[in-house]
Short mmCIF file of C-alpha atoms in Angstrom, two decimals:
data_model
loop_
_atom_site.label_atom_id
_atom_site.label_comp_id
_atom_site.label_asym_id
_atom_site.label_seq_id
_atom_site.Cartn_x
_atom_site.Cartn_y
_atom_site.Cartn_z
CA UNK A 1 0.00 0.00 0.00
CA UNK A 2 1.39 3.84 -0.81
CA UNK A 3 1.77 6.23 2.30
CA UNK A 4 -0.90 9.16 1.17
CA UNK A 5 0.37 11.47 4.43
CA UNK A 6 -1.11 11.99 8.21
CA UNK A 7 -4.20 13.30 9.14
CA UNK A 8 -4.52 14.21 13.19
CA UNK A 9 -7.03 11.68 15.04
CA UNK A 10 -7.60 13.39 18.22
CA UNK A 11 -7.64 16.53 20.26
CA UNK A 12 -3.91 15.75 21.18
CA UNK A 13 -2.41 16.19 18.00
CA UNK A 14 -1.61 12.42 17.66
CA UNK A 15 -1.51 11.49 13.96
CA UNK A 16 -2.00 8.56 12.09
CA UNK A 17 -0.76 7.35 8.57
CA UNK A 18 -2.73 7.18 5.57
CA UNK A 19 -2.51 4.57 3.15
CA UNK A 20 -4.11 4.46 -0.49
CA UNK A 21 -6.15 1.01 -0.23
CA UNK A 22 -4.81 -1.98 -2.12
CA UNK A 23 -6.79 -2.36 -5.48
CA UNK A 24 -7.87 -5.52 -5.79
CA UNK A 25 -9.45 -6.28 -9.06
CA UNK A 26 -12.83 -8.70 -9.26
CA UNK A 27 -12.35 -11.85 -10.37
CA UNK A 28 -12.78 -12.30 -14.11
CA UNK A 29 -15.65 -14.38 -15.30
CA UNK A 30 -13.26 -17.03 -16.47
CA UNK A 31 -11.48 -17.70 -13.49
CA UNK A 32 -14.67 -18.66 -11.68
CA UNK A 33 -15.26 -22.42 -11.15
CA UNK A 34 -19.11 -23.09 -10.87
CA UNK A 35 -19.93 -26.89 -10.61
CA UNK A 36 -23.24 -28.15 -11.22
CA UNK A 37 -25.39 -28.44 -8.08
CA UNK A 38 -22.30 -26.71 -5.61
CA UNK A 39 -21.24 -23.92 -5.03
CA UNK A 40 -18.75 -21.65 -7.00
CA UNK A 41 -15.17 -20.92 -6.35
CA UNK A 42 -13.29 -17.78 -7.42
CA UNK A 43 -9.61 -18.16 -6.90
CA UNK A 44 -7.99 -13.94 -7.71
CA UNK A 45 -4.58 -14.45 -7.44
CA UNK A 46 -3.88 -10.69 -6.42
CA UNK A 47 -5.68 -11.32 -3.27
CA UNK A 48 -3.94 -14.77 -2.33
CA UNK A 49 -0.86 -12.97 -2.93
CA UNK A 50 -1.55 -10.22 -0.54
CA UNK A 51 -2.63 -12.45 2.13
CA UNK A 52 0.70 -14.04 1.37
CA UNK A 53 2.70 -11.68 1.88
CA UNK A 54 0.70 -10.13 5.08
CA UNK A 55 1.21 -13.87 6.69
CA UNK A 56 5.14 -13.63 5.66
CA UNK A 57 5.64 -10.22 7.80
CA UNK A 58 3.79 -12.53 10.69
CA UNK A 59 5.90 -15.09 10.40
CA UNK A 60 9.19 -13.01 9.86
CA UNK A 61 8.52 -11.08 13.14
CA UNK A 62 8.20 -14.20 15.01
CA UNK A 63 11.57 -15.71 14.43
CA UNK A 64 14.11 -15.84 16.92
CA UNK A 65 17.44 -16.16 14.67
CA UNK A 66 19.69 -13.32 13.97
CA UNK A 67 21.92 -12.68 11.24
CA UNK A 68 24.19 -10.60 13.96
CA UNK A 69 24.60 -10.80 17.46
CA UNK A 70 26.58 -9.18 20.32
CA UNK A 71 28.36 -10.92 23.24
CA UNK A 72 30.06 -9.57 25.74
CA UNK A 73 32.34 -12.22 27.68
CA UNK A 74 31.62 -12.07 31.25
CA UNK A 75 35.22 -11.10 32.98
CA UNK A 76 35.50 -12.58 36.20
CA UNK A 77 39.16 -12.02 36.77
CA UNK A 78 40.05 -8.71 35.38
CA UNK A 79 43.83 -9.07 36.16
CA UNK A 80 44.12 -11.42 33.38
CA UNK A 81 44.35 -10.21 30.06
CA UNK A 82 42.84 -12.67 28.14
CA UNK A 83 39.13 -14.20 27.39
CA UNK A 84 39.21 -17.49 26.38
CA UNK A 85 37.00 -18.89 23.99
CA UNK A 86 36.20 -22.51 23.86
CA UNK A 87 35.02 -23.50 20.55
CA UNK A 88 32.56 -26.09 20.53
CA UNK A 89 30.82 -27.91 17.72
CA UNK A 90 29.14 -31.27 16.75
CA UNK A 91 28.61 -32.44 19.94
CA UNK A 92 25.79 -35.00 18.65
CA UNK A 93 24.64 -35.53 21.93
CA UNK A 94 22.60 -38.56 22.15
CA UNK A 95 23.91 -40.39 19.57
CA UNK A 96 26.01 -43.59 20.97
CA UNK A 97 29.23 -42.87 18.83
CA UNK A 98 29.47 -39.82 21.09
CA UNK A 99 32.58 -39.40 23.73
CA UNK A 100 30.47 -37.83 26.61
CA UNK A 101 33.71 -37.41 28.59
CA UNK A 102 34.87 -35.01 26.44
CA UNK A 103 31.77 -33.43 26.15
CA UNK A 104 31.87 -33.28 30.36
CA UNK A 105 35.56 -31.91 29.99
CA UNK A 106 35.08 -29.20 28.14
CA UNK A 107 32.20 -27.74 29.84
CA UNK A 108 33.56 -28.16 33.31
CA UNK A 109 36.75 -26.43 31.75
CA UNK A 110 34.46 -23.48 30.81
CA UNK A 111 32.51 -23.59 33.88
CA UNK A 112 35.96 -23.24 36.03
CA UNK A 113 37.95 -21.14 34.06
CA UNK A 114 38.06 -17.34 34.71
CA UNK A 115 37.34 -14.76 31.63
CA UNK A 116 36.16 -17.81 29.52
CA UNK A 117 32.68 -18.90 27.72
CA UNK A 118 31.61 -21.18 24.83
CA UNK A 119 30.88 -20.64 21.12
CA UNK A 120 28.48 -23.61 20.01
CA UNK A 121 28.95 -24.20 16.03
CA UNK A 122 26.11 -26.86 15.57
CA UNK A 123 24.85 -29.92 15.98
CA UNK A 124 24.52 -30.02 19.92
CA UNK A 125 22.51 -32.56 19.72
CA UNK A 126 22.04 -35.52 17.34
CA UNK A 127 18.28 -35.55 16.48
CA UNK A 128 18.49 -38.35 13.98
CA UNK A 129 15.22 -38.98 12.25
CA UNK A 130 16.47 -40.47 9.00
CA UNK A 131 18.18 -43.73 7.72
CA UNK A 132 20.46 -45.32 10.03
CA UNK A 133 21.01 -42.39 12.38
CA UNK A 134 17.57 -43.05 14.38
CA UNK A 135 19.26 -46.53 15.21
CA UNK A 136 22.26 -44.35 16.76
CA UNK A 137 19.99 -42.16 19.41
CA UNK A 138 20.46 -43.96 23.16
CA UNK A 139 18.43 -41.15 24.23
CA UNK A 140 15.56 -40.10 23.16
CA UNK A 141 14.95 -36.78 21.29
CA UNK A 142 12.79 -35.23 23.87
CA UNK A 143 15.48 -36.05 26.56
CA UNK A 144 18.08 -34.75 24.26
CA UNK A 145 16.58 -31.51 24.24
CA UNK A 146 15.88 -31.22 27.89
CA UNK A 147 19.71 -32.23 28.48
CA UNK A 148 20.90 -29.11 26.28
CA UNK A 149 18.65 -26.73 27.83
CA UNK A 150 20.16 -28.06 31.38
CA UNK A 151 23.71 -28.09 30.35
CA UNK A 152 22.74 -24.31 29.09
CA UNK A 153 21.27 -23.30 32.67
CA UNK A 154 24.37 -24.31 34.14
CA UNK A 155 26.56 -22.39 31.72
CA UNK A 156 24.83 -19.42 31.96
CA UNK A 157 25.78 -16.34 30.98
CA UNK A 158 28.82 -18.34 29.03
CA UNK A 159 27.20 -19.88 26.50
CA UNK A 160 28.06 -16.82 24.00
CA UNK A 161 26.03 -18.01 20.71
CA UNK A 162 24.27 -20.87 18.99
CA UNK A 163 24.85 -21.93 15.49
CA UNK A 164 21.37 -24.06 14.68
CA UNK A 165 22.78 -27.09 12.61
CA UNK A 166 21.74 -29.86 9.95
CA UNK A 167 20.91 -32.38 13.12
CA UNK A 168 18.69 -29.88 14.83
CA UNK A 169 17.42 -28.67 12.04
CA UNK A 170 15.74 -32.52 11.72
CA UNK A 171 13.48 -31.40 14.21
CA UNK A 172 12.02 -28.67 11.60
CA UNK A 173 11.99 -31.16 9.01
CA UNK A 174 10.05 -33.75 10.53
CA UNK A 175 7.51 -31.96 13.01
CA UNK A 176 7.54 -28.36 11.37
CA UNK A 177 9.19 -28.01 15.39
CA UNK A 178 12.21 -25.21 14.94
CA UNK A 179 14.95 -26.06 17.00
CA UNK A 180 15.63 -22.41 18.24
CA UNK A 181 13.24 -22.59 20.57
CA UNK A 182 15.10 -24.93 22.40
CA UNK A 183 18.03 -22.81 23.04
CA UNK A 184 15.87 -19.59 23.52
CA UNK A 185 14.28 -20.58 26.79
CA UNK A 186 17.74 -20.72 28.45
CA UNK A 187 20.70 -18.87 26.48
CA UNK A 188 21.96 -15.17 26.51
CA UNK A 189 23.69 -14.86 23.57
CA UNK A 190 22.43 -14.83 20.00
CA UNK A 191 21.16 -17.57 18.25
CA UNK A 192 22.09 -17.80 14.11
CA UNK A 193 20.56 -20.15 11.46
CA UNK A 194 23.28 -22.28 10.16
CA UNK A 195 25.66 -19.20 10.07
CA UNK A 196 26.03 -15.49 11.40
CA UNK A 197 28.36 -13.19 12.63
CA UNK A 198 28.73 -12.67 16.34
CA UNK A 199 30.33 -9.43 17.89
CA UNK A 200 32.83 -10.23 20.77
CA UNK A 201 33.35 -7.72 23.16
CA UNK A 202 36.07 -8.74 25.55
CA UNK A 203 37.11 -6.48 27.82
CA UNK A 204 38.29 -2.86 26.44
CA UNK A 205 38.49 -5.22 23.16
CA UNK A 206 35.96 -6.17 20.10
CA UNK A 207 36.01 -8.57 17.88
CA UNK A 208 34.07 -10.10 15.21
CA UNK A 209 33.33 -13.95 14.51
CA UNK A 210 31.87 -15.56 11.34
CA UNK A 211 30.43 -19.18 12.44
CA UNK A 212 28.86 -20.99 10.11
CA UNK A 213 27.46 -24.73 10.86
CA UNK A 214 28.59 -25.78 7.23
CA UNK A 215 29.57 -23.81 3.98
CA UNK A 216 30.89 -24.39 0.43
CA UNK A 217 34.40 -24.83 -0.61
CA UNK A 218 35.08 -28.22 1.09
CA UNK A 219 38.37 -29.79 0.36
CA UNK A 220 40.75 -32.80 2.17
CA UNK A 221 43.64 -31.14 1.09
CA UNK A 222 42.68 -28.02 2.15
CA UNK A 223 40.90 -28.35 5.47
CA UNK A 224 40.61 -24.22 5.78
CA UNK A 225 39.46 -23.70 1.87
CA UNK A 226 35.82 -23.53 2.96
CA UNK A 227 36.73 -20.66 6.17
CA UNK A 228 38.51 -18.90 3.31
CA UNK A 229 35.23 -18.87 0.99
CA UNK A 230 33.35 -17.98 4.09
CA UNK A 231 35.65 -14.63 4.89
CA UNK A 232 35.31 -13.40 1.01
CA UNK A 233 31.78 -14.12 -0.16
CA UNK A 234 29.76 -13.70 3.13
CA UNK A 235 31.82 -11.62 6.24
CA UNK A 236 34.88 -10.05 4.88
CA UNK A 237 35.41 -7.71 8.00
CA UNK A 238 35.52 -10.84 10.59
CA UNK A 239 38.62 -11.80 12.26
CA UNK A 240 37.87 -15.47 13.27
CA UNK A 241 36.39 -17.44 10.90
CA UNK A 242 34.44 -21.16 12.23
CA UNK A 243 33.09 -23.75 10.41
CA UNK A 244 32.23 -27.29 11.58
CA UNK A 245 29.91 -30.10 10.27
CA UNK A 246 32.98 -31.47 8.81
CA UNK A 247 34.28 -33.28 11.88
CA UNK A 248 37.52 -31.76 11.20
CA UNK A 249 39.99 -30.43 13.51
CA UNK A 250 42.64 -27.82 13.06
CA UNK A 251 43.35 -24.17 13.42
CA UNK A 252 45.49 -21.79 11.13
CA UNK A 253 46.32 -18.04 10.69
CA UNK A 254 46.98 -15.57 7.66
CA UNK A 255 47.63 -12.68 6.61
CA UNK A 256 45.05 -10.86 4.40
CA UNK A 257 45.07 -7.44 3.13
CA UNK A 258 47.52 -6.34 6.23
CA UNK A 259 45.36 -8.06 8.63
CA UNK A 260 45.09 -10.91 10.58
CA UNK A 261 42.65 -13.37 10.16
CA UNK A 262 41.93 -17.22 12.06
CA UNK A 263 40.50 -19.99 10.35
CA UNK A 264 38.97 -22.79 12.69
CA UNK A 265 37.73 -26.33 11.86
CA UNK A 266 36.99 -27.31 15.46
CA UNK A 267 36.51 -30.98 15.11
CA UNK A 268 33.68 -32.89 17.31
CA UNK A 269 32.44 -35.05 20.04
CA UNK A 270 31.50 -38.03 17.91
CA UNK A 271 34.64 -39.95 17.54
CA UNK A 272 33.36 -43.40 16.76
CA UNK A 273 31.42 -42.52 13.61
CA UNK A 274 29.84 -45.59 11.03
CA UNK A 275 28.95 -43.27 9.13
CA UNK A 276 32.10 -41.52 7.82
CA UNK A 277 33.88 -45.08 7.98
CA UNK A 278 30.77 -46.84 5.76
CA UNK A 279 30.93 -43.75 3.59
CA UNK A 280 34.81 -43.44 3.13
CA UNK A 281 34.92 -39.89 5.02
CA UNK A 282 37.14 -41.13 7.62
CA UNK A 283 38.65 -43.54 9.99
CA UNK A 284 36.82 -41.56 12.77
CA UNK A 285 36.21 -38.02 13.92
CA UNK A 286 38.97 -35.77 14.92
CA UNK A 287 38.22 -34.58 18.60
CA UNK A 288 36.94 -31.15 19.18
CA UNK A 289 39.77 -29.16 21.54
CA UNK A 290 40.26 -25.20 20.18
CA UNK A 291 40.31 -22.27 22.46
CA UNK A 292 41.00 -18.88 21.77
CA UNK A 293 42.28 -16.23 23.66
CA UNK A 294 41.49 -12.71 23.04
CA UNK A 295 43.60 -10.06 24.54
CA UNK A 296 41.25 -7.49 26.60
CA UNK A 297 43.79 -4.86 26.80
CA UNK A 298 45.43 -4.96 24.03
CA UNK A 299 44.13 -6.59 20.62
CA UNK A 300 45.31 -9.52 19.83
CA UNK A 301 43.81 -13.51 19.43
CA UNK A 302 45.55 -16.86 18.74
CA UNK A 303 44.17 -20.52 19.00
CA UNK A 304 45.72 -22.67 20.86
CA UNK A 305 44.69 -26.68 22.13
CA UNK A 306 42.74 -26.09 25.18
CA UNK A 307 45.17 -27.46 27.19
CA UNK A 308 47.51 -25.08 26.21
CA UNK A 309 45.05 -21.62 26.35
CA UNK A 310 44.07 -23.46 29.80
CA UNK A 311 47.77 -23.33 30.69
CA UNK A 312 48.36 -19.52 29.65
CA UNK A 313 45.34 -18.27 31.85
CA UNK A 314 46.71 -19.93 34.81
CA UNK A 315 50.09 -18.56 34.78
CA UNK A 316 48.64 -15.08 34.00
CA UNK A 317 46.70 -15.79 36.61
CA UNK A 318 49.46 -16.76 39.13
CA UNK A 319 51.72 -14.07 37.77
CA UNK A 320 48.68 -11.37 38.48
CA UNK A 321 48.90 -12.32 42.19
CA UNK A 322 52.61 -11.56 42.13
CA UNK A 323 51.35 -7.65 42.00
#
């Protein structure tokens, strides 16, 4: 509809908009379908389309994912100089080929580290509703879901964002359920639809962080090709670059137009995987274990094993009570 002006509606000088109305035509003779002995049915396609697009705006203020998000990393011990971000993808929680040790590991590890929080790239849970994979779920879906949204209440404020993957995204496909919803209830960062940007603020420090679940550009040979198409078709500006699905591990840094940039692959939970064995992918999946830690003083980031970023905050820590 076309804005026409304002006219004032009250004593108070409010004013309202006024729109031309939407013209739509009668329906021609021909496109009415009379049968004998019912009634007849006149289908305008102007009008369907209108409704259409009225029910789109519905549905498009209803969602929950964001394209961007902001975090800002909860610093517990400000004599440290570092945040340190655990990067954590394809859990597949529920699934049997799962390590749940790890899984336990690196959540206490968050949980008890100062400065620190997660980054969730997909597939936290397994959701399998198709072939072979609903023969893999030792727990079922509802309990799966109801395990993430504890794990999430005990992380709190340091579960920084949620990248909704392929396995949650079975949920859609099968029930017309969408999987945000899930994380909503409980988490306080931003939640992004297979990929999105999220806006770090650490400290005196931002940064910005392209996940993406999955994304083009896959190669063996070149585990980082598909970050690399991520940074110059969709986020350019980004610094850290994520992309999982892939069950690959491995971290790498470059230098792009006299900046650095960080590519991640951050591996997974589900180690003892049929499938990729049955379908040649691999032996097994390569264990998820990336952290990394962004200066809040000064700018600066680097991936390390978590072992080792674990290692760094506690002698910065220890060194800080030398003062």
């Amino acid at each position: 509809m076309k804005e026409l002006g304002k006219i004032i509606i009250n004593g108070k000088g409010e004013e309202r908009i006024v729109y031309s109305p939407q013209y739509v035509p009668d329906t021609p003779e021909e496109n009415v379908i009379v049968f004998p002995d019912k009634k007849s049915v006149a289908v305008n396609w102007r009008r369907n389309l209108e409704k259409l697009k009225e029910m789109g705006k519905v549905l498009e203020e209803a969602e929950i994912v964001q394209e961007e998000g902001t975090y800002r990393v909860p610093i517990t011990n400000p004599e440290i100089p570092y945040a340190m971000g655990l990067i954590f993808s394809d859990a597949h929680i529920g699934s049997y080929s799962s390590d749940y040790d790890l899984i336990i590991s690196l959540i206490d590890t968050v949980l008890s580290t100062p400065n620190s929080f997660l980054v969730d790239c997909g597939d936290t849970f397994d959701a399998g509703v198709w072939g072979g994979l609903q023969h893999e779920q030792i727990l079922p879906q509802y309990m799966q879901t109801f395990t993430i949204e504890d794990m999430m209440r005990e992380l709190g404020n340091k579960y920084a964002a949620c990248v909704i993957g392929n396995h949650a995204e079975f949920l859609f496909l099968a029930s017309g359920q969408k999987p945000e919803m899930i994380f909503a209830r409980q988490m306080k960062g931003p939640i992004f639809a297979g990929m999105g940007l999220l806006h770090l603020e650490a400290g005196k420090q931002k940064y910005d962080i392209a996940l993406a679940h999955t994304y083009w550009g896959k190669s063996k040979i070149n585990i980082f090709n598909t970050c690399v198409r991520l940074r110059e078709n969709e986020y350019p500006e980004a610094d850290v670059f994520v992309v999982g699905h892939e069950h690959i591990w491995g971290y790498m840094k470059e230098m792009v137009e006299g900046r650095e940039v960080l590519y991640i692959r951050p591996g997974t939970a589900k180690i003892r995987d049929r499938y990729a064995r049955i379908h040649g992918v691999a032996k097994r999946g390569q264990a998820c274990g990336i952290a990394v830690l962004f200066g809040t003083e000064k700018r600066e980031f680097n991936a390390y094993t978590i072992d080792d970023a674990c290692e760094i905050m506690r002698i910065r820590e220890e060194l800080a009570k030398l003062k």
